Amino acid sequence: MTAKQLWQRIETMLHPAVLLLSLLLVFTSSWVLIGRQLTSRASFWDFLHVYGGLLTGILALLFAVKVCVGGQWRQFFPWLTLDVKPLMSDISGLMRGQLPHSGGKGLISVIEGLGVILLLLVALTGAAWYAADPSNALTWRYYHIVFAHGFIGFIVLHCVLALLHLRDFFN
């Protein structure tokens, strides 16, 4: 198997893997009792969250690479090139009661790009919390929780947008 074939195989599994692992981490996070560090008395859920989060972070980084390869970043982050016309068109359409369509450089793609950024920020702050000196760990924990809440909001919005995308198949 060539490197390209391996990447294609991994690439097709990234979205579902990140989704499932993220949901597992979110739904079990209330059972996590980690303060400054992972201790020898840590529970199964603490270890699952830390090492499952590490795996999710690695997959998130690969997912970001997938999104950015071959110029796709222009679709999810058009504001980086100041190409905001499709986004503004979708926003003005919303004001007139029109739902945005998926694809292109519009609102839905920008929201998906922001979801990738939030996912990376959750992973980064989780890794920083794990690696931080105990005197700084609670600060990183706070940021991790803030970004995780933002990412949970994104997951809900992403599900709603996926349902809107189904509408495109029937119109």
Short mmCIF file of C-alpha atoms in Angstrom, two decimals:
data_model
loop_
_atom_site.label_atom_id
_atom_site.label_comp_id
_atom_site.label_asym_id
_atom_site.label_seq_id
_atom_site.Cartn_x
_atom_site.Cartn_y
_atom_site.Cartn_z
CA MET A 1 0.00 0.00 0.00
CA THR A 2 1.42 3.36 -1.01
CA ALA A 3 1.46 6.42 1.23
CA LYS A 4 -1.21 8.01 -0.96
CA GLN A 5 -3.51 5.00 -0.62
CA LEU A 6 -2.96 4.94 3.15
CA TRP A 7 -3.78 8.66 3.39
CA GLN A 8 -6.96 8.16 1.32
CA ARG A 9 -8.06 5.36 3.62
CA ILE A 10 -7.39 7.47 6.74
CA GLU A 11 -8.96 10.55 5.15
CA THR A 12 -12.33 8.84 4.63
CA MET A 13 -12.48 7.85 8.31
CA LEU A 14 -11.43 11.18 9.85
CA HIS A 15 -14.82 12.90 10.04
CA PRO A 16 -16.69 9.96 11.61
CA ALA A 17 -13.77 9.16 13.95
CA VAL A 18 -13.46 12.75 15.16
CA LEU A 19 -17.23 12.94 15.59
CA LEU A 20 -17.52 9.71 17.58
CA LEU A 21 -14.51 10.43 19.78
CA SER A 22 -15.66 14.01 20.39
CA LEU A 23 -19.11 12.81 21.42
CA LEU A 24 -17.58 10.20 23.73
CA LEU A 25 -15.40 12.85 25.37
CA VAL A 26 -18.27 15.32 25.70
CA PHE A 27 -20.75 12.82 27.13
CA THR A 28 -18.27 11.42 29.66
CA SER A 29 -16.63 14.73 30.62
CA SER A 30 -18.88 15.22 33.63
CA TRP A 31 -17.30 12.08 35.13
CA VAL A 32 -13.79 13.51 34.78
CA LEU A 33 -12.30 14.69 38.07
CA ILE A 34 -8.96 16.14 37.06
CA GLY A 35 -7.73 19.38 38.59
CA ARG A 36 -4.13 20.32 38.14
CA GLN A 37 -2.80 16.94 36.99
CA LEU A 38 -3.62 13.34 36.29
CA THR A 39 -2.81 11.56 39.56
CA SER A 40 -2.15 7.96 40.48
CA ARG A 41 -5.71 7.84 41.91
CA ALA A 42 -7.25 8.86 38.58
CA SER A 43 -10.31 6.94 37.47
CA PHE A 44 -10.88 5.04 34.25
CA TRP A 45 -12.85 8.08 32.97
CA ASP A 46 -9.95 10.42 33.70
CA PHE A 47 -7.55 8.24 31.73
CA LEU A 48 -10.09 7.77 28.94
CA HIS A 49 -10.56 11.53 28.68
CA VAL A 50 -6.85 12.33 28.66
CA TYR A 51 -5.71 9.65 26.24
CA GLY A 52 -8.90 9.68 24.18
CA GLY A 53 -8.45 13.44 23.97
CA LEU A 54 -4.86 12.97 22.82
CA LEU A 55 -6.02 10.61 20.06
CA THR A 56 -8.81 13.01 19.11
CA GLY A 57 -6.30 15.86 19.01
CA ILE A 58 -4.06 13.94 16.61
CA LEU A 59 -7.06 13.10 14.42
CA ALA A 60 -8.18 16.76 14.61
CA LEU A 61 -4.80 17.85 13.30
CA LEU A 62 -5.05 15.32 10.45
CA PHE A 63 -8.61 16.53 9.77
CA ALA A 64 -7.37 20.13 9.57
CA VAL A 65 -4.71 19.02 7.09
CA LYS A 66 -7.39 17.24 5.05
CA VAL A 67 -9.55 20.38 5.02
CA CYS A 68 -6.63 22.56 3.95
CA VAL A 69 -5.04 20.32 1.30
CA GLY A 70 -5.46 21.22 -2.34
CA GLY A 71 -6.78 24.73 -1.75
CA GLN A 72 -9.86 23.55 0.17
CA TRP A 73 -8.93 26.01 2.90
CA ARG A 74 -10.28 28.75 0.63
CA GLN A 75 -13.76 27.22 0.96
CA PHE A 76 -13.73 26.96 4.77
CA PHE A 77 -11.71 30.09 5.50
CA PRO A 78 -12.54 32.53 2.67
CA TRP A 79 -12.20 35.46 5.07
CA LEU A 80 -8.42 34.83 5.10
CA THR A 81 -8.33 36.07 1.49
CA LEU A 82 -11.00 38.72 2.15
CA ASP A 83 -13.43 36.80 -0.08
CA VAL A 84 -16.51 37.57 2.01
CA LYS A 85 -19.06 38.25 -0.73
CA PRO A 86 -20.65 34.74 -0.60
CA LEU A 87 -20.77 34.93 3.20
CA MET A 88 -22.42 38.35 3.15
CA SER A 89 -24.84 37.14 0.49
CA ASP A 90 -25.89 34.22 2.71
CA ILE A 91 -26.29 36.52 5.72
CA SER A 92 -28.41 38.99 3.76
CA GLY A 93 -30.44 36.05 2.43
CA LEU A 94 -31.07 34.92 6.00
CA MET A 95 -32.40 38.39 6.80
CA ARG A 96 -34.92 37.86 3.96
CA GLY A 97 -35.87 34.40 5.25
CA GLN A 98 -33.78 32.39 2.77
CA LEU A 99 -31.78 29.46 4.09
CA PRO A 100 -28.16 29.24 2.92
CA HIS A 101 -27.07 26.37 0.71
CA SER A 102 -24.16 24.13 1.59
CA GLY A 103 -20.94 24.19 -0.36
CA GLY A 104 -19.13 27.15 -1.78
CA LYS A 105 -17.64 29.87 0.39
CA GLY A 106 -20.82 30.88 2.16
CA LEU A 107 -22.08 30.83 5.72
CA ILE A 108 -22.25 27.06 6.16
CA SER A 109 -18.67 26.53 4.99
CA VAL A 110 -17.42 29.37 7.21
CA ILE A 111 -19.21 27.81 10.21
CA GLU A 112 -17.58 24.46 9.41
CA GLY A 113 -14.19 26.18 9.25
CA LEU A 114 -14.80 27.76 12.64
CA GLY A 115 -15.65 24.28 13.95
CA VAL A 116 -12.24 23.02 12.81
CA ILE A 117 -10.59 25.95 14.59
CA LEU A 118 -12.58 25.27 17.78
CA LEU A 119 -11.68 21.57 17.65
CA LEU A 120 -7.99 22.44 17.33
CA LEU A 121 -8.26 24.94 20.22
CA VAL A 122 -9.88 22.27 22.42
CA ALA A 123 -7.06 19.86 21.56
CA LEU A 124 -4.34 22.48 22.06
CA THR A 125 -5.66 23.67 25.42
CA GLY A 126 -6.18 20.08 26.58
CA ALA A 127 -2.58 19.23 25.70
CA ALA A 128 -1.37 22.44 27.38
CA TRP A 129 -3.37 21.58 30.51
CA TYR A 130 -1.80 18.10 30.58
CA ALA A 131 1.74 19.39 30.03
CA ALA A 132 1.52 22.56 32.13
CA ASP A 133 3.26 23.15 35.38
CA PRO A 134 0.72 22.53 38.18
CA SER A 135 0.75 26.25 39.01
CA ASN A 136 -0.61 27.03 35.50
CA ALA A 137 -2.70 23.91 34.94
CA LEU A 138 -5.99 25.34 36.21
CA THR A 139 -5.73 28.27 33.81
CA TRP A 140 -5.32 25.88 30.87
CA ARG A 141 -8.17 23.76 32.26
CA TYR A 142 -10.39 26.86 32.25
CA TYR A 143 -9.52 27.65 28.60
CA HIS A 144 -10.02 24.00 27.66
CA ILE A 145 -13.52 24.04 29.14
CA VAL A 146 -14.40 27.36 27.45
CA PHE A 147 -13.34 26.08 24.03
CA ALA A 148 -15.01 22.71 24.68
CA HIS A 149 -18.30 24.52 25.38
CA GLY A 150 -17.87 26.45 22.13
CA PHE A 151 -17.20 23.20 20.30
CA ILE A 152 -20.31 21.59 21.83
CA GLY A 153 -22.33 24.53 20.49
CA PHE A 154 -20.71 23.97 17.11
CA ILE A 155 -21.65 20.26 17.16
CA VAL A 156 -25.30 21.17 17.77
CA LEU A 157 -25.22 23.79 15.00
CA HIS A 158 -23.41 21.37 12.69
CA CYS A 159 -26.19 18.79 13.19
CA VAL A 160 -28.82 21.41 12.33
CA LEU A 161 -26.85 22.40 9.23
CA ALA A 162 -26.55 18.73 8.21
CA LEU A 163 -30.33 18.50 8.34
CA LEU A 164 -30.56 21.63 6.18
CA HIS A 165 -28.16 19.97 3.76
CA LEU A 166 -30.60 17.08 3.37
CA ARG A 167 -33.11 19.66 2.15
CA ASP A 168 -30.80 20.31 -0.83
CA PHE A 169 -31.34 16.72 -1.99
CA PHE A 170 -35.10 17.14 -2.12
CA ASN A 171 -35.21 20.54 -3.89
#
